[in-house]
Amino acid sequence: MVQLIPFGIGAAIESALLAQLNRYREEQLQVFFDELGSGSVPLTEELTRSNDFLHCYFATLSAVLRSRRHEKIRFLARLLRGSFDGRVSDVDEYEELIGLTDELSHRELVILALLNEHEKANPIEEGENELQRASRFWPGFVADVKSKLGLGEPLLRALLVRLQRSGCYEEFTGSYVSYTGGRGRTTDLYLRLTRAASSIKDIVP
């Protein structure tokens, strides 16, 4: 840590920075443990001796300490609960899901959650394809993103392009009348993530 402090700042400022860092980490961990302890499946001593659980726990803890938003930290805690209450099949799947969540920003998680909410509220009607279904609710989705995150449509489109790398979002492609691109859907991988974490509560502001 000393090497991160520019030469000449002085012991008093270095001490203040270290104290602030410790308070910041304590707050993150408090949010994490509060959420972890709120589940219906208790964290037992036997479970904590499991090598698989310890592997998942330390992987999650690393992600928690890299996260700023409490909403995302709570989501990470619920994801860890999913590793020992049957919602995640094995450690390999958990590694994939925790790595995915760690890479996604809080804004990206909110965008995915809002899109998924609109999809669930607007099932495909008879004779309709997925693009036509999305076209019915897309203006409302864009408005929700603007309201919740303050993002206009140009920046939203850019973030959706970025989200394709995660495998959680897929843009519609192909030749459709009057379709110029920029719309898509959440994927099965995103549904796996939400099932593993049990709930996306607190993600959307």
XYZ file of N, CA and C in Angstrom:
615
model
N 0.827 -1.203 0.000
C 0.000 0.000 0.000
C 0.862 1.254 0.000
N 1.996 1.209 0.735
C 2.858 2.387 0.804
C 3.308 2.804 -0.588
N 3.556 1.811 -1.472
C 4.025 2.134 -2.813
C 2.987 2.886 -3.631
N 1.712 2.785 -3.226
C 0.647 3.478 -3.965
C 0.522 4.940 -3.554
N 1.204 5.345 -2.485
C 1.124 6.716 -2.001
C 2.258 7.521 -2.623
N 1.975 8.603 -3.376
C 3.039 9.385 -4.005
C 4.053 9.879 -2.983
N 5.328 9.895 -3.389
C 6.410 10.314 -2.502
C 6.178 11.745 -2.014
N 6.333 11.926 -0.729
C 6.253 13.273 -0.177
C 4.902 13.659 0.364
N 3.904 12.780 0.265
C 2.574 13.127 0.783
C 2.605 13.244 2.301
N 3.311 12.355 2.938
C 3.424 12.452 4.392
C 2.635 11.395 5.114
N 3.085 11.097 6.332
C 2.496 10.017 7.115
C 1.050 10.294 7.505
N 0.716 11.562 7.782
C -0.650 11.884 8.234
C -1.668 11.582 7.147
N -1.370 11.985 5.897
C -2.314 11.740 4.797
C -2.376 10.259 4.472
N -1.213 9.603 4.504
C -1.192 8.162 4.248
C -2.053 7.436 5.267
N -1.952 7.820 6.519
C -2.739 7.191 7.570
C -4.231 7.431 7.357
N -4.589 8.649 6.935
C -5.999 8.976 6.690
C -6.553 8.164 5.522
N -5.738 8.002 4.474
C -6.187 7.220 3.318
C -6.393 5.757 3.691
N -5.473 5.211 4.462
C -5.602 3.825 4.890
C -6.832 3.629 5.775
N -7.088 4.587 6.657
C -8.262 4.499 7.529
C -9.545 4.548 6.708
N -9.584 5.425 5.702
C -10.760 5.533 4.845
C -10.963 4.254 4.037
N -9.851 3.681 3.550
C -9.940 2.429 2.800
C -10.509 1.314 3.670
N -10.064 1.232 4.898
C -10.560 0.203 5.805
C -12.050 0.381 6.092
N -12.483 1.637 6.282
C -13.913 1.893 6.520
C -14.742 1.504 5.289
N -14.210 1.817 4.122
C -14.910 1.504 2.871
C -15.083 -0.005 2.716
N -14.021 -0.760 2.986
C -14.092 -2.217 2.867
C -15.007 -2.816 3.928
N -14.983 -2.277 5.124
C -15.867 -2.762 6.185
C -17.325 -2.574 5.793
N -17.638 -1.446 5.181
C -19.017 -1.186 4.751
C -19.433 -2.170 3.658
N -18.544 -2.420 2.691
C -18.852 -3.381 1.636
C -19.130 -4.761 2.217
N -18.259 -5.185 3.124
C -18.401 -6.522 3.707
C -19.644 -6.631 4.580
N -20.017 -5.567 5.276
C -21.220 -5.584 6.096
C -22.461 -5.799 5.239
N -22.537 -5.084 4.113
C -23.661 -5.257 3.180
C -23.700 -6.697 2.673
N -22.535 -7.229 2.322
C -22.437 -8.590 1.797
C -22.905 -9.623 2.820
N -22.387 -9.540 4.044
C -22.732 -10.542 5.053
C -24.175 -10.413 5.523
N -24.710 -9.201 5.560
C -26.120 -9.019 5.916
C -27.018 -9.736 4.923
N -26.717 -9.568 3.627
C -27.527 -10.221 2.595
C -27.312 -11.728 2.612
N -26.077 -12.155 2.803
C -25.773 -13.587 2.813
C -26.515 -14.280 3.955
N -26.627 -13.615 5.083
C -27.286 -14.212 6.238
C -28.789 -14.164 6.205
N -29.359 -13.494 5.192
C -30.815 -13.338 5.144
C -31.510 -14.469 4.401
N -30.752 -15.432 3.881
C -31.353 -16.511 3.104
C -32.049 -17.542 3.976
N -32.850 -18.382 3.333
C -33.605 -19.410 4.055
C -32.754 -20.628 4.378
N -31.639 -20.803 3.639
C -30.747 -21.925 3.903
C -29.584 -21.432 4.750
N -29.412 -21.953 5.967
C -28.366 -21.440 6.854
C -26.972 -21.829 6.384
N -26.022 -20.975 6.709
C -24.614 -21.234 6.426
C -24.050 -22.000 7.613
N -23.835 -23.309 7.459
C -23.439 -24.159 8.573
C -21.917 -24.313 8.637
N -21.445 -24.757 9.794
C -20.013 -24.995 9.959
C -19.536 -26.097 9.021
N -20.374 -27.110 8.832
C -20.011 -28.193 7.917
C -19.822 -27.672 6.500
N -20.723 -26.798 6.094
C -20.623 -26.225 4.753
C -19.349 -25.413 4.584
N -18.985 -24.640 5.592
C -17.806 -23.778 5.489
C -16.505 -24.579 5.454
N -16.567 -25.878 5.790
C -15.369 -26.710 5.683
C -15.232 -27.352 4.302
N -16.238 -27.147 3.462
C -16.213 -27.723 2.119
C -15.262 -26.938 1.215
N -14.380 -27.660 0.526
C -13.452 -26.997 -0.386
C -14.185 -26.276 -1.512
N -15.271 -26.885 -2.000
C -16.038 -26.244 -3.074
C -16.640 -24.927 -2.597
N -17.221 -24.939 -1.381
C -17.796 -23.701 -0.867
C -16.718 -22.641 -0.672
N -15.589 -23.020 -0.102
C -14.518 -22.046 0.128
C -14.029 -21.447 -1.181
N -13.954 -22.262 -2.212
C -13.547 -21.746 -3.520
C -14.547 -20.692 -4.006
N -15.847 -21.007 -3.913
C -16.886 -20.064 -4.339
C -16.875 -18.812 -3.472
N -16.682 -19.005 -2.172
C -16.702 -17.879 -1.236
C -15.597 -16.877 -1.546
N -14.371 -17.350 -1.709
C -13.264 -16.422 -1.935
C -13.343 -15.772 -3.317
N -13.878 -16.497 -4.295
C -14.088 -15.886 -5.612
C -15.115 -14.755 -5.515
N -16.164 -14.972 -4.715
C -17.197 -13.956 -4.539
C -16.667 -12.766 -3.756
N -15.903 -13.046 -2.712
C -15.357 -11.976 -1.884
C -14.471 -11.036 -2.710
N -13.696 -11.595 -3.610
C -12.855 -10.759 -4.483
C -13.716 -9.830 -5.329
N -14.825 -10.368 -5.851
C -15.730 -9.543 -6.658
C -16.398 -8.467 -5.813
N -16.756 -8.804 -4.577
C -17.388 -7.834 -3.663
C -16.463 -6.645 -3.435
N -15.191 -6.909 -3.178
C -14.247 -5.833 -2.878
C -13.932 -4.976 -4.100
N -14.296 -5.464 -5.287
C -14.139 -4.657 -6.500
C -15.422 -3.917 -6.862
N -16.483 -4.127 -6.094
C -17.784 -3.539 -6.409
C -18.050 -2.330 -5.522
N -18.597 -1.283 -6.116
C -18.904 -0.065 -5.366
C -20.352 -0.009 -4.928
N -21.265 -0.427 -5.795
C -22.687 -0.283 -5.520
C -23.189 -1.382 -4.600
N -23.958 -0.987 -3.583
C -24.504 -1.960 -2.636
C -25.459 -2.921 -3.333
N -26.166 -2.438 -4.346
C -27.108 -3.305 -5.062
C -26.378 -4.494 -5.683
N -25.225 -4.225 -6.275
C -24.472 -5.311 -6.902
C -23.880 -6.242 -5.851
N -23.447 -5.697 -4.727
C -22.902 -6.528 -3.654
C -23.968 -7.485 -3.126
N -25.201 -7.004 -2.964
C -26.291 -7.879 -2.519
C -26.568 -8.971 -3.553
N -26.495 -8.607 -4.827
C -26.689 -9.587 -5.890
C -25.616 -10.672 -5.806
N -24.362 -10.273 -5.545
C -23.277 -11.241 -5.408
C -23.512 -12.172 -4.225
N -24.027 -11.634 -3.129
C -24.321 -12.472 -1.958
C -25.399 -13.498 -2.288
N -26.436 -13.081 -3.008
C -27.499 -14.024 -3.382
C -26.961 -15.081 -4.345
N -26.028 -14.686 -5.192
C -25.421 -15.647 -6.106
C -24.638 -16.704 -5.328
N -23.903 -16.276 -4.295
C -23.182 -17.241 -3.464
C -24.149 -18.182 -2.758
N -25.266 -17.650 -2.259
C -26.266 -18.525 -1.641
C -26.732 -19.589 -2.619
N -26.844 -19.197 -3.889
C -27.267 -20.153 -4.906
C -26.298 -21.299 -5.089
N -25.027 -21.097 -4.666
C -24.034 -22.162 -4.819
C -24.216 -23.268 -3.797
N -24.949 -22.996 -2.707
C -25.127 -24.050 -1.703
C -26.576 -24.351 -1.372
N -27.524 -23.780 -2.125
C -28.923 -24.156 -1.861
C -29.586 -24.792 -3.084
N -28.747 -25.272 -4.021
C -29.283 -26.063 -5.121
C -29.586 -25.309 -6.401
N -29.370 -24.001 -6.442
C -29.698 -23.236 -7.644
C -28.546 -23.180 -8.640
N -27.360 -23.629 -8.252
C -26.213 -23.711 -9.155
C -25.763 -25.163 -9.186
N -25.536 -25.696 -10.389
C -25.314 -27.134 -10.522
C -23.975 -27.593 -9.967
N -22.916 -26.814 -10.192
C -21.598 -27.230 -9.715
C -20.664 -26.021 -9.676
N -19.430 -26.255 -9.228
C -18.462 -25.163 -9.077
C -18.111 -24.546 -10.420
N -18.042 -25.357 -11.450
C -17.706 -24.816 -12.775
C -18.749 -23.805 -13.236
N -20.024 -24.142 -13.029
C -21.071 -23.187 -13.404
C -20.955 -21.926 -12.559
N -20.658 -22.090 -11.270
C -20.548 -20.918 -10.402
C -19.409 -20.013 -10.857
N -18.287 -20.601 -11.233
C -17.164 -19.795 -11.717
C -17.575 -18.965 -12.932
N -18.345 -19.573 -13.819
C -18.818 -18.845 -14.998
C -19.719 -17.684 -14.588
N -20.639 -17.941 -13.666
C -21.609 -16.922 -13.283
C -20.983 -15.792 -12.467
N -20.062 -16.137 -11.565
C -19.442 -15.084 -10.760
C -18.513 -14.240 -11.633
N -17.827 -14.883 -12.588
C -16.983 -14.127 -13.509
C -17.804 -13.182 -14.368
N -18.954 -13.657 -14.815
C -19.851 -12.835 -15.621
C -20.357 -11.633 -14.836
N -20.810 -11.871 -13.602
C -21.338 -10.787 -12.769
C -20.250 -9.774 -12.439
N -19.054 -10.264 -12.189
C -17.934 -9.377 -11.871
C -17.641 -8.438 -13.033
N -17.770 -8.934 -14.266
C -17.465 -8.128 -15.448
C -18.555 -7.103 -15.760
N -19.790 -7.414 -15.391
C -20.893 -6.505 -15.706
C -20.911 -5.334 -14.728
N -21.074 -4.133 -15.265
C -21.216 -2.966 -14.400
C -22.626 -2.933 -13.818
N -22.813 -2.102 -12.798
C -24.148 -1.969 -12.221
C -25.134 -1.461 -13.271
N -24.732 -0.495 -14.094
C -25.632 0.018 -15.136
C -26.020 -1.083 -16.110
N -25.081 -1.931 -16.468
C -25.394 -3.020 -17.397
C -26.378 -4.005 -16.772
N -26.203 -4.295 -15.483
C -27.149 -5.179 -14.796
C -28.545 -4.570 -14.751
N -28.620 -3.257 -14.543
C -29.922 -2.582 -14.527
C -30.577 -2.651 -15.905
N -29.810 -2.398 -16.946
C -30.352 -2.452 -18.312
C -30.908 -3.836 -18.613
N -30.161 -4.871 -18.272
C -30.632 -6.237 -18.496
C -31.893 -6.532 -17.695
N -31.920 -6.084 -16.440
C -33.091 -6.331 -15.590
C -34.331 -5.629 -16.139
N -34.173 -4.388 -16.578
C -35.308 -3.652 -17.139
C -35.812 -4.299 -18.423
N -34.889 -4.715 -19.280
C -35.290 -5.374 -20.525
C -36.033 -6.669 -20.216
N -35.526 -7.441 -19.276
C -36.171 -8.694 -18.917
C -37.559 -8.470 -18.326
N -37.725 -7.406 -17.543
C -39.043 -7.081 -16.993
C -40.042 -6.790 -18.108
N -39.623 -6.028 -19.106
C -40.512 -5.729 -20.237
C -40.827 -6.996 -21.034
N -39.851 -7.872 -21.191
C -40.094 -9.124 -21.917
C -41.139 -9.968 -21.189
N -41.021 -10.066 -19.873
C -41.974 -10.882 -19.106
C -43.366 -10.261 -19.120
N -43.428 -8.934 -19.171
C -44.732 -8.252 -19.178
C -45.384 -8.252 -20.554
N -44.625 -8.651 -21.574
C -45.146 -8.612 -22.951
C -44.848 -9.928 -23.670
N -45.590 -10.983 -23.352
C -45.357 -12.267 -24.026
C -45.637 -12.171 -25.524
N -45.004 -13.059 -26.270
C -45.206 -13.081 -27.723
C -46.650 -13.463 -28.026
N -47.265 -12.682 -28.900
C -48.640 -12.952 -29.303
C -48.663 -13.875 -30.517
N -49.791 -14.463 -30.761
C -49.921 -15.409 -31.879
C -49.569 -14.723 -33.199
N -48.724 -15.373 -33.977
C -48.324 -14.850 -35.279
C -47.245 -13.787 -35.222
N -46.689 -13.555 -34.056
C -45.713 -12.501 -33.855
C -44.326 -13.115 -33.685
N -43.282 -12.449 -34.240
C -41.920 -12.900 -33.973
C -41.324 -12.065 -32.833
N -40.100 -12.415 -32.413
C -39.513 -11.751 -31.256
C -39.234 -10.274 -31.511
N -38.854 -9.933 -32.728
C -38.618 -8.530 -33.040
C -39.911 -7.729 -32.958
N -40.999 -8.275 -33.479
C -42.281 -7.568 -33.414
C -42.723 -7.395 -31.962
N -42.496 -8.420 -31.153
C -42.817 -8.305 -29.731
C -42.000 -7.197 -29.089
N -40.677 -7.183 -29.371
C -39.793 -6.163 -28.789
C -40.192 -4.762 -29.251
N -40.645 -4.641 -30.485
C -41.018 -3.329 -31.009
C -42.201 -2.741 -30.264
N -43.050 -3.603 -29.698
C -44.201 -3.111 -28.936
C -43.778 -2.431 -27.642
N -42.757 -2.973 -26.973
C -42.391 -2.419 -25.667
C -41.105 -1.599 -25.681
N -40.400 -1.567 -26.813
C -39.085 -0.921 -26.814
C -39.115 0.550 -26.400
N -40.065 1.352 -26.893
C -40.098 2.753 -26.432
C -40.238 2.872 -24.912
N -41.038 1.992 -24.311
C -41.182 2.015 -22.855
C -39.904 1.595 -22.153
N -39.209 0.631 -22.717
C -37.922 0.192 -22.163
C -36.906 1.327 -22.214
N -36.826 2.002 -23.346
C -35.896 3.139 -23.489
C -36.237 4.224 -22.477
N -37.538 4.486 -22.290
C -37.965 5.508 -21.331
C -37.598 5.113 -19.905
N -37.726 3.815 -19.569
C -37.363 3.341 -18.235
C -35.864 3.507 -17.981
N -35.058 3.182 -18.990
C -33.605 3.343 -18.845
C -33.260 4.815 -18.640
N -33.935 5.689 -19.357
C -33.718 7.129 -19.192
C -34.106 7.571 -17.783
N -35.233 7.060 -17.297
C -35.731 7.451 -15.971
C -34.842 6.925 -14.849
N -34.410 5.658 -14.957
C -33.650 5.018 -13.882
C -32.168 5.378 -13.902
N -31.607 5.523 -15.112
C -30.156 5.694 -15.230
C -29.732 7.015 -15.859
N -30.699 7.753 -16.407
C -30.356 9.015 -17.056
C -29.632 8.841 -18.375
N -29.815 7.696 -19.032
C -29.124 7.409 -20.289
C -30.053 7.648 -21.471
N -29.596 8.425 -22.442
C -30.351 8.612 -23.664
C -30.201 7.412 -24.583
N -31.019 7.356 -25.624
C -31.013 6.196 -26.511
C -29.671 5.963 -27.209
N -28.940 6.993 -27.656
C -27.640 6.716 -28.304
C -26.665 5.978 -27.388
N -26.576 6.395 -26.124
C -25.668 5.721 -25.198
C -26.202 4.338 -24.838
N -27.508 4.203 -24.709
C -28.100 2.894 -24.451
C -27.736 1.916 -25.565
N -27.839 2.356 -26.810
C -27.498 1.478 -27.936
C -26.042 1.048 -27.861
N -25.165 1.974 -27.479
C -23.747 1.640 -27.365
C -23.514 0.603 -26.268
N -24.212 0.758 -25.138
C -24.059 -0.193 -24.042
C -24.638 -1.560 -24.405
N -25.714 -1.575 -25.181
C -26.279 -2.846 -25.628
C -25.303 -3.585 -26.552
N -24.593 -2.843 -27.382
C -23.563 -3.461 -28.222
C -22.501 -4.099 -27.336
N -22.103 -3.375 -26.290
C -21.098 -3.897 -25.365
C -21.606 -5.130 -24.617
N -22.908 -5.136 -24.300
C -23.482 -6.249 -23.549
C -23.497 -7.555 -24.347
N -23.409 -7.451 -25.657
C -23.402 -8.676 -26.455
C -22.194 -9.546 -26.129
N -21.090 -8.904 -25.702
C -19.883 -9.664 -25.375
C -20.105 -10.584 -24.182
N -21.062 -10.226 -23.319
C -21.292 -10.984 -22.091
C -22.065 -12.265 -22.349
N -22.770 -12.329 -23.475
C -23.632 -13.467 -23.741
C -24.998 -13.357 -23.106
N -25.248 -12.239 -22.406
C -26.543 -12.036 -21.737
C -27.546 -11.303 -22.620
N -27.081 -10.726 -23.704
C -27.947 -9.954 -24.594
C -27.601 -10.316 -26.035
N -28.636 -10.444 -26.857
C -28.459 -10.794 -28.263
C -29.268 -9.827 -29.129
N -28.604 -9.177 -30.067
C -29.302 -8.252 -30.962
C -29.977 -9.021 -32.080
N -31.177 -8.571 -32.461
C -31.872 -9.173 -33.590
C -31.147 -8.801 -34.882
N -30.921 -9.787 -35.726
C -30.286 -9.542 -37.015
C -31.145 -10.157 -38.108
N -30.908 -9.727 -39.331
C -31.664 -10.244 -40.458
C -32.377 -9.130 -41.192
N -33.075 -9.500 -42.232
C -33.774 -8.521 -43.075
C -35.233 -8.417 -42.643
N -35.539 -7.306 -41.990
C -36.911 -7.031 -41.574
C -37.318 -5.670 -42.121
N -38.552 -5.563 -42.562
C -39.049 -4.312 -43.111
C -38.994 -3.223 -42.035
N -38.370 -2.090 -42.371
C -38.289 -0.899 -41.509
C -37.414 -1.091 -40.273
N -36.718 -2.218 -40.168
C -35.859 -2.447 -38.998
C -34.429 -2.017 -39.318
N -33.900 -1.116 -38.506
C -32.551 -0.595 -38.748
C -31.549 -1.056 -37.689
N -31.952 -2.021 -36.877
C -31.038 -2.558 -35.878
C -31.206 -1.907 -34.512
N -30.433 -2.406 -33.543
C -30.416 -1.783 -32.216
C -31.376 -2.354 -31.209
N -32.104 -3.416 -31.578
C -33.024 -4.043 -30.633
C -32.656 -5.505 -30.458
N -32.988 -6.060 -29.307
C -32.607 -7.440 -29.058
C -33.345 -8.024 -27.874
N -32.763 -9.052 -27.294
C -33.427 -9.784 -26.208
C -32.397 -10.287 -25.214
N -32.870 -10.588 -23.993
C -32.011 -11.259 -23.036
C -31.915 -12.729 -23.439
N -30.833 -13.390 -23.035
C -30.559 -14.752 -23.466
C -30.766 -15.767 -22.344
N -30.598 -17.035 -22.698
C -30.708 -18.101 -21.699
C -29.625 -17.957 -20.628
N -28.462 -17.443 -20.994
C -27.404 -17.248 -19.997
C -27.840 -16.236 -18.940
N -28.515 -15.162 -19.362
C -29.012 -14.194 -18.380
C -30.056 -14.835 -17.466
N -30.910 -15.677 -18.032
C -31.918 -16.360 -17.204
C -31.246 -17.290 -16.201
N -30.171 -17.963 -16.605
C -29.410 -18.791 -15.664
C -28.878 -17.943 -14.514
N -28.373 -16.768 -14.844
C -27.813 -15.883 -13.819
C -28.878 -15.446 -12.827
N -30.036 -15.052 -13.325
C -31.101 -14.589 -12.423
C -31.668 -15.731 -11.595
N -31.755 -16.936 -12.166
C -32.218 -18.088 -11.386
C -31.228 -18.415 -10.270
N -29.947 -18.346 -10.581
C -28.923 -18.671 -9.576
C -28.955 -17.684 -8.423
N -29.228 -16.416 -8.730
C -29.267 -15.383 -7.683
C -30.646 -15.254 -7.060
N -31.617 -16.056 -7.531
C -32.956 -16.131 -6.961
C -33.811 -14.901 -7.256
N -33.196 -13.721 -7.248
C -33.967 -12.493 -7.399
C -33.079 -11.391 -7.942
N -33.676 -10.472 -8.693
C -32.931 -9.291 -9.137
C -33.388 -8.063 -8.346
N -34.008 -8.297 -7.185
C -34.433 -7.181 -6.348
C -33.220 -6.327 -6.006
N -33.428 -5.061 -5.834
C -32.394 -4.089 -5.453
C -31.448 -3.715 -6.602
N -31.478 -4.476 -7.702
C -30.607 -4.111 -8.821
C -31.139 -2.838 -9.486
N -32.449 -2.805 -9.729
C -33.058 -1.628 -10.355
C -33.311 -0.578 -9.284
N -32.804 0.639 -9.472
C -32.981 1.703 -8.450
C -34.453 2.000 -8.204
